mmCIF file of C-alpha atoms and ligand atoms in Angstrom:
data_model
loop_
_atom_site.group_PDB
_atom_site.id
_atom_site.type_symbol
_atom_site.label_atom_id
_atom_site.label_comp_id
_atom_site.label_asym_id
_atom_site.label_seq_id
_atom_site.Cartn_x
_atom_site.Cartn_y
_atom_site.Cartn_z
ATOM 1 C CA MET A 1 0.000 0.000 0.000
ATOM 2 C CA SER A 2 1.524 3.280 -1.108
ATOM 3 C CA ARG A 3 1.832 6.384 1.043
ATOM 4 C CA LYS A 4 -0.882 8.860 0.143
ATOM 5 C CA LYS A 5 -1.184 12.617 -0.200
ATOM 6 C CA ILE A 6 -4.088 14.533 1.350
ATOM 7 C CA ALA A 7 -5.158 18.120 0.749
ATOM 8 C CA THR A 8 -7.920 20.035 2.473
ATOM 9 C CA VAL A 9 -9.604 23.155 1.147
ATOM 10 C CA TRP A 10 -12.342 25.535 2.186
ATOM 11 C CA LEU A 11 -14.563 27.307 -0.300
ATOM 12 C CA GLY A 12 -17.819 28.957 0.808
ATOM 13 C CA GLY A 13 -18.080 27.749 4.383
ATOM 14 C CA CYS A 14 -17.398 28.850 7.932
ATOM 15 C CA SER A 15 -14.273 26.694 8.524
ATOM 16 C CA GLY A 16 -16.197 24.740 11.162
ATOM 17 C CA CYS A 17 -15.673 21.485 9.254
ATOM 18 C CA HIS A 18 -11.921 22.056 9.497
ATOM 19 C CA MET A 19 -12.288 22.714 13.235
ATOM 20 C CA SER A 20 -13.972 19.316 13.487
ATOM 21 C CA LEU A 21 -11.104 17.789 11.495
ATOM 22 C CA LEU A 22 -8.733 19.127 14.144
ATOM 23 C CA ASP A 23 -10.861 17.288 16.712
ATOM 24 C CA ILE A 24 -9.515 13.939 15.522
ATOM 25 C CA ASP A 25 -6.758 14.932 17.994
ATOM 26 C CA GLU A 26 -4.026 12.324 18.468
ATOM 27 C CA ARG A 27 -5.510 10.151 15.702
ATOM 28 C CA ILE A 28 -3.706 12.546 13.355
ATOM 29 C CA LEU A 29 -0.680 10.354 14.141
ATOM 30 C CA ASP A 30 -2.478 7.357 12.595
ATOM 31 C CA VAL A 31 -3.158 9.484 9.521
ATOM 32 C CA ALA A 32 0.480 10.614 9.428
ATOM 33 C CA LYS A 33 1.670 6.985 9.335
ATOM 34 C CA LEU A 34 -0.161 6.510 6.050
ATOM 35 C CA ALA A 35 -0.201 9.921 4.390
ATOM 36 C CA ASP A 36 1.245 13.394 4.077
ATOM 37 C CA ILE A 37 -1.073 16.380 4.434
ATOM 38 C CA VAL A 38 0.411 18.483 1.642
ATOM 39 C CA LYS A 39 -2.028 21.378 1.696
ATOM 40 C CA CYS A 40 -4.410 22.748 4.298
ATOM 41 C CA PRO A 41 -5.758 26.313 4.646
ATOM 42 C CA ILE A 42 -4.995 26.300 8.362
ATOM 43 C CA VAL A 43 -1.260 26.063 7.699
ATOM 44 C CA ASP A 44 -0.514 27.190 4.129
ATOM 45 C CA GLY A 45 -1.890 28.748 0.965
ATOM 46 C CA LYS A 46 0.223 27.242 -1.790
ATOM 47 C CA GLU A 47 -1.119 26.129 -5.162
ATOM 48 C CA PHE A 48 -3.223 22.976 -4.982
ATOM 49 C CA PRO A 49 -0.950 20.002 -5.802
ATOM 50 C CA GLN A 50 -1.652 16.512 -7.223
ATOM 51 C CA VAL A 51 -3.177 14.461 -4.396
ATOM 52 C CA ASP A 52 -4.880 11.159 -3.672
ATOM 53 C CA ILE A 53 -7.576 12.619 -1.414
ATOM 54 C CA ALA A 54 -9.077 16.120 -1.349
ATOM 55 C CA LEU A 55 -11.405 17.123 1.472
ATOM 56 C CA VAL A 56 -13.367 20.142 0.245
ATOM 57 C CA GLU A 57 -15.387 22.176 2.728
ATOM 58 C CA GLY A 58 -17.979 24.718 1.636
ATOM 59 C CA SER A 59 -20.001 25.418 -1.468
ATOM 60 C CA VAL A 60 -19.294 27.275 -4.689
ATOM 61 C CA THR A 61 -20.223 30.943 -4.342
ATOM 62 C CA SER A 62 -18.178 32.703 -7.041
ATOM 63 C CA ASP A 63 -16.272 32.259 -10.306
ATOM 64 C CA GLU A 64 -13.110 32.071 -8.206
ATOM 65 C CA HIS A 65 -14.513 29.082 -6.313
ATOM 66 C CA LEU A 66 -15.609 27.529 -9.608
ATOM 67 C CA ARG A 67 -12.088 27.770 -11.031
ATOM 68 C CA GLU A 68 -10.685 26.380 -7.795
ATOM 69 C CA ILE A 69 -12.976 23.349 -7.595
ATOM 70 C CA LYS A 70 -12.358 22.486 -11.264
ATOM 71 C CA HIS A 71 -8.614 22.656 -10.622
ATOM 72 C CA ILE A 72 -9.027 20.447 -7.553
ATOM 73 C CA ARG A 73 -11.096 17.944 -9.549
ATOM 74 C CA LYS A 74 -8.329 17.655 -12.141
ATOM 75 C CA ASN A 75 -5.705 17.092 -9.466
ATOM 76 C CA ALA A 76 -7.437 14.848 -6.930
ATOM 77 C CA THR A 77 -8.002 11.133 -7.370
ATOM 78 C CA THR A 78 -10.743 11.126 -4.727
ATOM 79 C CA LEU A 79 -12.712 14.317 -4.150
ATOM 80 C CA ILE A 80 -14.741 14.303 -0.927
ATOM 81 C CA ALA A 81 -17.515 16.838 -0.280
ATOM 82 C CA PHE A 82 -16.722 17.651 3.327
ATOM 83 C CA GLY A 83 -19.729 18.793 5.365
ATOM 84 C CA ASP A 84 -23.245 19.930 4.548
ATOM 85 C CA CYS A 85 -22.255 23.204 2.832
ATOM 86 C CA ALA A 86 -20.236 21.221 0.284
ATOM 87 C CA VAL A 87 -22.947 18.569 -0.048
ATOM 88 C CA MET A 88 -26.088 20.740 -0.312
ATOM 89 C CA THR A 89 -25.043 24.402 0.322
ATOM 90 C CA ASN A 90 -26.596 24.410 3.794
ATOM 91 C CA VAL A 91 -25.907 27.677 5.684
ATOM 92 C CA THR A 92 -23.969 29.219 2.780
ATOM 93 C CA GLY A 93 -26.945 28.607 0.503
ATOM 94 C CA MET A 94 -29.411 30.459 2.725
ATOM 95 C CA ARG A 95 -28.744 33.595 0.699
ATOM 96 C CA ASN A 96 -30.250 31.837 -2.347
ATOM 97 C CA TYR A 97 -33.658 32.834 -0.986
ATOM 98 C CA PHE A 98 -32.872 36.526 -1.512
ATOM 99 C CA PRO A 99 -31.716 38.707 -4.433
ATOM 100 C CA LEU A 100 -27.925 39.010 -4.408
ATOM 101 C CA GLN A 101 -27.957 42.811 -4.262
ATOM 102 C CA GLU A 102 -30.155 42.707 -1.179
ATOM 103 C CA VAL A 103 -27.741 40.311 0.486
ATOM 104 C CA LEU A 104 -24.751 42.507 -0.402
ATOM 105 C CA ASP A 105 -26.434 45.678 0.812
ATOM 106 C CA THR A 106 -27.369 44.079 4.106
ATOM 107 C CA SER A 107 -23.971 42.503 4.636
ATOM 108 C CA TYR A 108 -21.550 45.161 3.396
ATOM 109 C CA LYS A 109 -22.974 48.471 2.257
ATOM 110 C CA ASN A 110 -23.524 49.998 5.642
ATOM 111 C CA ALA A 111 -20.424 48.396 7.043
ATOM 112 C CA ILE A 112 -17.700 49.457 4.620
ATOM 113 C CA SER A 113 -19.151 51.574 1.818
ATOM 114 C CA ASN A 114 -20.744 54.990 1.641
ATOM 115 C CA ASP A 115 -22.031 54.232 -1.822
ATOM 116 C CA SER A 116 -25.533 55.675 -1.782
ATOM 117 C CA GLU A 117 -26.404 53.720 -4.953
ATOM 118 C CA GLY A 118 -26.149 50.500 -2.994
ATOM 119 C CA THR A 119 -23.771 48.852 -5.484
ATOM 120 C CA MET A 120 -21.311 46.160 -4.478
ATOM 121 C CA PRO A 121 -18.348 47.816 -2.720
ATOM 122 C CA ASP A 122 -15.284 47.455 -4.932
ATOM 123 C CA HIS A 123 -13.009 46.050 -2.278
ATOM 124 C CA PRO A 124 -10.243 43.580 -3.216
ATOM 125 C CA ALA A 125 -10.924 41.502 -0.105
ATOM 126 C CA LEU A 126 -14.459 40.703 -1.255
ATOM 127 C CA LEU A 127 -15.266 37.832 -3.588
ATOM 128 C CA LYS A 128 -17.349 38.726 -6.623
ATOM 129 C CA LEU A 129 -20.279 36.571 -5.613
ATOM 130 C CA ASN A 130 -22.415 34.710 -8.142
ATOM 131 C CA ASP A 131 -26.194 35.050 -8.013
ATOM 132 C CA LYS A 132 -26.638 31.597 -6.512
ATOM 133 C CA VAL A 133 -24.614 29.329 -4.277
ATOM 134 C CA VAL A 134 -24.293 25.756 -5.584
ATOM 135 C CA PRO A 135 -23.057 22.505 -4.009
ATOM 136 C CA LEU A 136 -19.915 20.824 -5.311
ATOM 137 C CA GLN A 137 -21.703 18.044 -7.201
ATOM 138 C CA GLU A 138 -23.508 20.599 -9.336
ATOM 139 C CA VAL A 139 -20.243 21.633 -11.010
ATOM 140 C CA VAL A 140 -17.853 18.660 -10.637
ATOM 141 C CA ASN A 141 -18.031 14.928 -10.012
ATOM 142 C CA VAL A 142 -17.840 14.144 -6.318
ATOM 143 C CA ASP A 143 -16.568 10.733 -5.214
ATOM 144 C CA PHE A 144 -17.786 10.654 -1.631
ATOM 145 C CA VAL A 145 -19.699 12.834 0.820
ATOM 146 C CA ILE A 146 -19.257 13.342 4.543
ATOM 147 C CA PRO A 147 -22.521 14.834 5.845
ATOM 148 C CA GLY A 148 -22.899 16.919 8.968
ATOM 149 C CA CYS A 149 -22.655 20.525 10.116
ATOM 150 C CA PRO A 150 -19.971 19.986 11.009
ATOM 151 C CA PRO A 151 -19.309 16.275 10.539
ATOM 152 C CA HIS A 152 -18.275 14.566 13.751
ATOM 153 C CA ALA A 153 -14.528 14.034 14.181
ATOM 154 C CA ASP A 154 -15.105 10.277 14.539
ATOM 155 C CA THR A 155 -16.857 10.199 11.170
ATOM 156 C CA ILE A 156 -14.098 12.244 9.521
ATOM 157 C CA PHE A 157 -11.404 9.975 10.905
ATOM 158 C CA TYR A 158 -13.291 6.837 9.907
ATOM 159 C CA VAL A 159 -13.700 8.028 6.307
ATOM 160 C CA LEU A 160 -10.098 9.182 6.003
ATOM 161 C CA PHE A 161 -8.721 5.999 7.550
ATOM 162 C CA GLU A 162 -10.750 3.773 5.226
ATOM 163 C CA PHE A 163 -9.573 5.641 2.114
ATOM 164 C CA LEU A 164 -5.996 5.586 3.362
ATOM 165 C CA ASN A 165 -6.288 1.796 3.616
ATOM 166 C CA ASP A 166 -7.732 1.504 0.102
ATOM 167 C CA ARG A 167 -11.216 0.710 1.383
ATOM 168 C CA ILE A 168 -14.477 2.482 0.552
ATOM 169 C CA PRO A 169 -16.067 3.822 3.770
ATOM 170 C CA ASP A 170 -19.554 2.596 4.604
ATOM 171 C CA LEU A 171 -21.622 5.311 6.268
ATOM 172 C CA SER A 172 -24.795 3.224 6.126
ATOM 173 C CA ASP A 173 -23.869 2.001 9.586
ATOM 174 C CA VAL A 174 -25.313 4.714 11.819
ATOM 175 C CA LYS A 175 -22.702 3.980 14.496
ATOM 176 C CA LYS A 176 -20.070 5.345 12.112
ATOM 177 C CA LEU A 177 -22.102 8.430 11.231
ATOM 178 C CA LYS A 178 -22.010 10.763 14.181
ATOM 179 C CA TYR A 179 -23.183 14.344 14.307
ATOM 180 C CA GLY A 180 -22.091 17.442 16.133
HETATM 181 FE FE1 LIG B 201 -19.606 25.533 8.694
HETATM 182 FE FE2 LIG B 201 -21.521 23.667 8.933
HETATM 183 FE FE3 LIG B 201 -20.887 24.611 6.543
HETATM 184 FE FE4 LIG B 201 -19.153 23.027 7.831
HETATM 185 S S1 LIG B 201 -21.177 22.427 7.084
HETATM 186 S S2 LIG B 201 -18.660 24.928 6.710
HETATM 187 S S3 LIG B 201 -19.531 23.675 9.971
HETATM 188 S S4 LIG B 201 -21.778 25.808 8.237
#
């Protein structure tokens, strides 16, 4: 069994899924025996490399996210939708119920712009949001999903460990699928 490479990414999410990943605690040593974590937003921001497993948190909210997820798809053997925002947009997708301009005005206009026209503030730190948030599987093929908001650390570890041992995880067993 060959040593694997893992990357983790966040798109449109709150980073809570990554916080839950950190909750695998000392089991990270079991992961480290079998794989290298070559990219993770908590520790670096380098270009996404070729990997065996990509854990992708969050949904696709912008053209920038769309380019990123397509790049990840090309470079990951197994792409895992990591958490409910990646799987079905979840909290990130709540803005889909409202016109984008209304969302932007409510979120930013009064906070950082004096633009009386109510247009999107032209600030380099802000993503140019698309009208609608979409889940990963709407724009790329997804190989596996880890549900939960956030997924439980036990579930994350179980899924990772199975893939690292060249097995397909089975989340039909409710004992392996923990929440919160
Ligand atoms: Fe945050 Fe929940 Fe979305 Fe994960 S699934 S990014 S914890 S809102």
